[in-house]
């Protein structure tokens, strides 16, 4: 493999072109397409939405005043979730730590900020600055002071739901902090992780399924346990979490890094992507494009003067790119009348920004090279290989990691292709599995069926990897086409060699 890589130059699959294909030799040629781009804000994608209640029917926080974590007669609450682990996913925990610093400077108390993070990157052996997490090149430490409410295996869907609902008895481990909110309180939820159609990842336990999450939010609304809620979501296909599921009368305003069928993008990636990268040579991406857009916008503005809608437009412009195929559409869902609320109502504001004079000017985009969230781990493994000394054990291990990941991806691709052909025939398989439902419809009609199909696949073919989760739409389409448990079991047994445990 070393000879092949050297023959391609020092960085064979990092290119200034939007798309480049490389091959690795390991007994046979393995082809992998990796997309990267120069992200600019020249597009203005437009989303469509259902009619909503007028703003005056739901109340408005845009004129709220108050200090610390209070807004009018209520409090501000925040839930921050990094839904991944491992150093390769550094950026998700960095995003969440950065969000905490904004909330803390904004006046929220730790007792009202609940943080989910695996906490395995700050002191990781590959971190060039032990005990420090940064969210951009040469950035400040965002790890300092972050509460460790739920870490390790405590970062799971059940605890996430329990925290939102204020249900302490349903918690497993952790600090015990929950959103113990009342009818006049505001809630801010920020989630950064890998996603796929209809699901969000968690490092432990089951996925966060869109229908389950929306049901939790509905229960919170029925309990009259908040006045208004904002949900910022960073993940691939993140629009699928709310599309056709989040009603417009729950007083919840949500924005997502992408629509229901697009990747989202990792940013501030290693030196081959960004010449200004710090000298310590991080070999992983430090942030995500949608996330750094709202975080860096919040860092510098007087948030009493900036509305949710204004920030949405700033983030939308910065996340869009000059090449549509390699960008994502930031979307908004739910009660859009809340976009007139001030950001201050949810995240407070840093007093140091009181005299900021350019609050009304559009924020110019940073010129960034970004990589698809799903390919960020390949970039990490390549950089590990590239940096390791020639002939070292570390280089051999890094080479194996990279080739194993590529091989694993091919294996999943082949399995899904084979299952699809068994279920729908050679001619119809691709059409059925790749169908995207019209805007406004949820991913699937029967979410219980989706769970059964996924669990059946995992039983016979092994756990879905982060890459494998891209096929959640294919699984959903099996349900939409009427595939039942017996058919899926039969197709999985014929496809996969794994024998399920007795």
Coordinates of C-alpha atoms in Angstrom, one line a residue, residues 132-392:
X132 CA -7.8 20.9 26.0
X133 CA -10.5 20.8 23.3
X134 CA -10.6 23.4 20.5
X135 CA -13.4 24.0 18.0
X136 CA -11.3 25.8 15.4
X137 CA -7.6 26.1 14.4
X138 CA -5.7 28.0 17.1
X139 CA -8.9 28.3 19.0
X140 CA -9.5 28.8 22.7
X141 CA -10.0 25.9 25.1
X142 CA -13.7 25.1 25.1
X143 CA -13.4 22.1 27.5
X144 CA -12.6 24.1 30.6
X145 CA -15.5 24.1 33.1
X146 CA -17.9 22.0 31.1
X147 CA -20.2 20.0 33.4
X148 CA -19.9 16.2 33.0
X149 CA -23.5 15.4 33.6
X150 CA -23.8 12.3 31.4
X151 CA -20.6 10.6 30.2
X152 CA -19.6 7.2 28.7
X153 CA -22.4 4.7 28.5
X154 CA -24.7 7.3 30.2
X155 CA -24.9 9.1 26.9
X156 CA -27.9 7.1 25.5
X157 CA -31.3 7.7 24.1
X158 CA -33.2 6.7 27.2
X159 CA -31.3 9.2 29.4
X160 CA -31.8 11.9 26.7
X161 CA -35.6 11.4 26.7
X162 CA -35.7 11.3 30.6
X163 CA -33.7 14.6 30.8
X164 CA -36.1 16.4 28.4
X165 CA -39.1 15.1 30.3
X166 CA -37.7 15.9 33.7
X167 CA -38.1 12.3 34.7
X168 CA -35.4 11.6 37.2
X169 CA -36.7 8.1 38.0
X170 CA -36.0 7.0 34.4
X171 CA -32.3 8.0 34.5
X172 CA -29.4 5.5 34.6
X173 CA -26.3 7.0 36.2
X174 CA -25.2 10.6 35.6
X175 CA -25.6 13.7 37.6
X176 CA -29.3 13.4 37.9
X177 CA -29.9 16.8 36.3
X178 CA -33.0 17.1 34.2
X179 CA -35.0 19.8 32.6
X180 CA -37.3 20.6 35.5
X181 CA -39.0 23.4 33.7
X182 CA -42.3 25.2 34.1
X183 CA -44.9 26.7 31.8
X184 CA -43.0 30.0 31.5
X185 CA -39.6 28.6 30.8
X186 CA -37.7 28.4 27.5
X187 CA -35.7 25.4 26.5
X188 CA -32.7 25.2 24.1
X189 CA -31.6 21.8 22.7
X190 CA -28.5 21.3 20.6
X191 CA -27.5 18.0 19.3
X192 CA -24.3 17.3 17.3
X193 CA -23.6 13.8 15.9
X194 CA -23.8 11.4 13.0
X195 CA -27.3 11.0 11.6
X196 CA -29.0 9.1 8.9
X197 CA -32.6 9.1 7.6
X198 CA -34.9 8.9 10.6
X199 CA -32.3 8.4 13.3
X200 CA -29.6 10.1 15.3
X201 CA -26.6 8.2 16.7
X202 CA -25.7 7.5 20.3
X203 CA -22.5 5.9 21.6
X204 CA -24.5 3.5 23.8
X205 CA -27.8 1.7 23.4
X206 CA -30.3 2.2 20.6
X207 CA -30.5 5.0 18.1
X208 CA -32.7 8.1 18.7
X209 CA -35.5 7.4 16.3
X210 CA -37.3 10.5 14.9
X211 CA -40.8 9.3 15.9
X212 CA -39.7 8.6 19.5
X213 CA -38.0 12.0 19.8
X214 CA -41.1 13.8 18.5
X215 CA -43.3 11.9 20.9
X216 CA -41.1 13.0 23.8
X217 CA -41.4 16.6 22.7
X218 CA -45.2 16.2 22.4
X219 CA -45.3 14.8 25.9
X220 CA -43.3 17.8 27.2
X221 CA -45.8 20.1 25.5
X222 CA -48.8 18.3 26.9
X223 CA -47.4 18.6 30.4
X224 CA -47.2 22.4 29.8
X225 CA -43.6 22.2 30.8
X226 CA -42.2 25.0 28.7
X227 CA -43.3 28.3 27.0
X228 CA -41.1 27.9 23.9
X229 CA -38.4 25.6 22.7
X230 CA -35.6 25.8 20.1
X231 CA -33.8 22.7 18.7
X232 CA -30.6 23.0 16.7
X233 CA -29.6 19.8 15.0
X234 CA -26.3 18.9 13.4
X235 CA -26.3 15.6 11.5
X236 CA -26.5 14.1 8.1
X237 CA -30.1 13.9 6.8
X238 CA -31.1 15.9 9.9
X239 CA -34.2 17.2 8.2
X240 CA -35.7 13.7 8.3
X241 CA -36.0 14.0 12.1
X242 CA -38.6 16.7 11.8
X243 CA -39.9 16.4 8.2
X244 CA -43.6 15.4 8.3
X245 CA -43.4 14.8 12.1
X246 CA -43.0 18.0 14.0
X247 CA -46.3 19.9 14.2
X248 CA -46.3 23.7 13.9
X249 CA -48.4 24.2 17.1
X250 CA -46.0 22.9 19.8
X251 CA -44.2 26.2 20.1
X252 CA -41.0 24.5 19.0
X253 CA -38.7 26.0 16.4
X254 CA -36.1 23.7 14.9
X255 CA -33.3 24.2 12.4
X256 CA -31.2 21.4 10.9
X257 CA -27.8 21.2 9.2
X258 CA -29.3 19.6 6.1
X259 CA -32.6 18.6 4.6
X260 CA -34.0 15.1 4.8
X261 CA -31.7 13.6 2.1
X262 CA -28.4 15.4 2.3
X263 CA -25.1 14.9 4.1
X264 CA -23.9 17.5 6.5
X265 CA -20.3 18.6 6.5
X266 CA -17.3 18.5 8.9
X267 CA -15.1 21.6 8.9
X268 CA -11.7 22.7 10.2
X269 CA -10.1 19.5 9.0
X270 CA -6.4 18.6 9.0
X271 CA -3.6 20.4 7.3
X272 CA -4.1 19.0 3.9
X273 CA -7.5 20.7 3.8
X274 CA -6.7 24.0 5.6
X275 CA -3.3 25.7 5.4
X276 CA -4.0 27.6 8.6
X277 CA -4.3 24.5 10.7
X278 CA -2.4 24.6 14.0
X279 CA 1.2 23.4 14.1
X280 CA 0.3 20.6 16.5
X281 CA -1.0 18.7 13.5
X282 CA -4.4 17.5 14.6
X283 CA -5.4 14.5 12.5
X284 CA -9.1 15.0 12.9
X285 CA -11.7 17.6 12.1
X286 CA -12.4 20.2 14.8
X287 CA -15.9 21.3 14.0
X288 CA -19.0 20.9 11.8
X289 CA -20.0 23.5 9.2
X290 CA -23.5 24.2 10.4
X291 CA -22.4 24.2 14.0
X292 CA -19.5 26.5 13.7
X293 CA -21.7 28.9 11.7
X294 CA -24.2 29.4 14.6
X295 CA -21.5 29.1 17.3
X296 CA -19.2 31.7 15.8
X297 CA -22.1 34.0 15.0
X298 CA -23.2 33.8 18.7
X299 CA -19.7 34.4 19.9
X300 CA -19.5 37.9 18.6
X301 CA -23.0 39.4 18.5
X302 CA -25.2 41.1 21.1
X303 CA -27.8 38.3 21.1
X304 CA -30.5 40.7 22.5
X305 CA -30.5 42.3 19.1
X306 CA -30.3 39.2 17.0
X307 CA -33.4 37.0 16.3
X308 CA -33.5 33.3 15.6
X309 CA -34.6 34.1 12.1
X310 CA -31.6 36.3 11.5
X311 CA -29.2 33.6 12.7
X312 CA -30.9 31.1 10.6
X313 CA -30.2 33.2 7.5
X314 CA -26.6 33.7 8.5
X315 CA -26.1 30.0 9.1
X316 CA -28.0 29.1 5.9
X317 CA -25.7 31.3 3.8
X318 CA -22.5 30.1 5.4
X319 CA -23.4 26.4 5.1
X320 CA -24.4 26.7 1.4
X321 CA -21.6 26.2 -1.1
X322 CA -20.7 27.3 -4.6
X323 CA -21.2 23.8 -5.8
X324 CA -24.7 22.7 -4.9
X325 CA -23.9 19.0 -5.0
X326 CA -21.3 19.5 -2.2
X327 CA -23.3 21.6 0.2
X328 CA -26.4 21.2 2.3
X329 CA -29.6 23.2 2.8
X330 CA -30.1 24.4 6.3
X331 CA -33.8 23.9 7.1
X332 CA -36.3 25.2 9.6
X333 CA -39.3 23.3 11.0
X334 CA -42.1 23.6 13.5
X335 CA -43.4 26.9 14.8
X336 CA -41.7 29.3 12.4
X337 CA -43.3 32.4 14.1
X338 CA -40.7 31.8 16.9
X339 CA -38.0 32.9 14.5
X340 CA -38.9 36.5 15.6
X341 CA -37.7 35.7 19.1
X342 CA -34.3 37.0 20.3
X343 CA -31.5 34.5 20.7
X344 CA -31.1 36.1 24.2
X345 CA -34.4 34.4 25.2
X346 CA -32.7 31.0 24.9
X347 CA -28.9 31.3 25.2
X348 CA -28.4 34.7 26.9
X349 CA -25.8 37.1 25.7
X350 CA -22.2 37.8 26.5
X351 CA -21.9 41.3 28.1
X352 CA -18.6 41.7 26.3
X353 CA -20.6 41.9 23.0
X354 CA -22.9 44.8 24.2
X355 CA -21.1 47.3 22.0
X356 CA -20.8 45.2 18.9
X357 CA -21.5 47.5 16.0
X358 CA -22.0 45.2 13.0
X359 CA -25.0 43.2 14.3
X360 CA -27.1 44.2 11.3
X361 CA -24.4 43.3 8.6
X362 CA -24.4 39.8 7.0
X363 CA -21.6 37.8 8.4
X364 CA -19.1 37.0 5.6
X365 CA -18.5 33.3 5.2
X366 CA -15.1 31.7 6.1
X367 CA -13.4 30.1 3.2
X368 CA -13.2 26.5 4.4
X369 CA -12.5 23.1 2.8
X370 CA -14.9 20.6 4.3
X371 CA -15.5 16.9 4.0
X372 CA -18.7 14.9 4.2
X373 CA -19.5 13.8 7.8
X374 CA -19.5 10.2 6.6
X375 CA -16.0 10.5 5.1
X376 CA -14.4 12.4 8.0
X377 CA -13.2 9.1 9.5
X378 CA -11.4 8.2 6.3
X379 CA -9.6 11.5 6.4
X380 CA -8.6 10.8 10.0
X381 CA -7.3 7.3 9.2
X382 CA -5.4 8.6 6.2
X383 CA -3.7 11.3 8.2
X384 CA -2.7 8.7 10.9
X385 CA -1.1 6.7 8.1
X386 CA 0.5 9.7 6.5
X387 CA 2.0 11.0 9.7
X388 CA 3.3 7.6 11.1
X389 CA 7.0 6.9 10.6
X390 CA 7.9 4.6 7.7
X391 CA 8.2 1.0 8.8
X392 CA 6.7 1.7 12.2

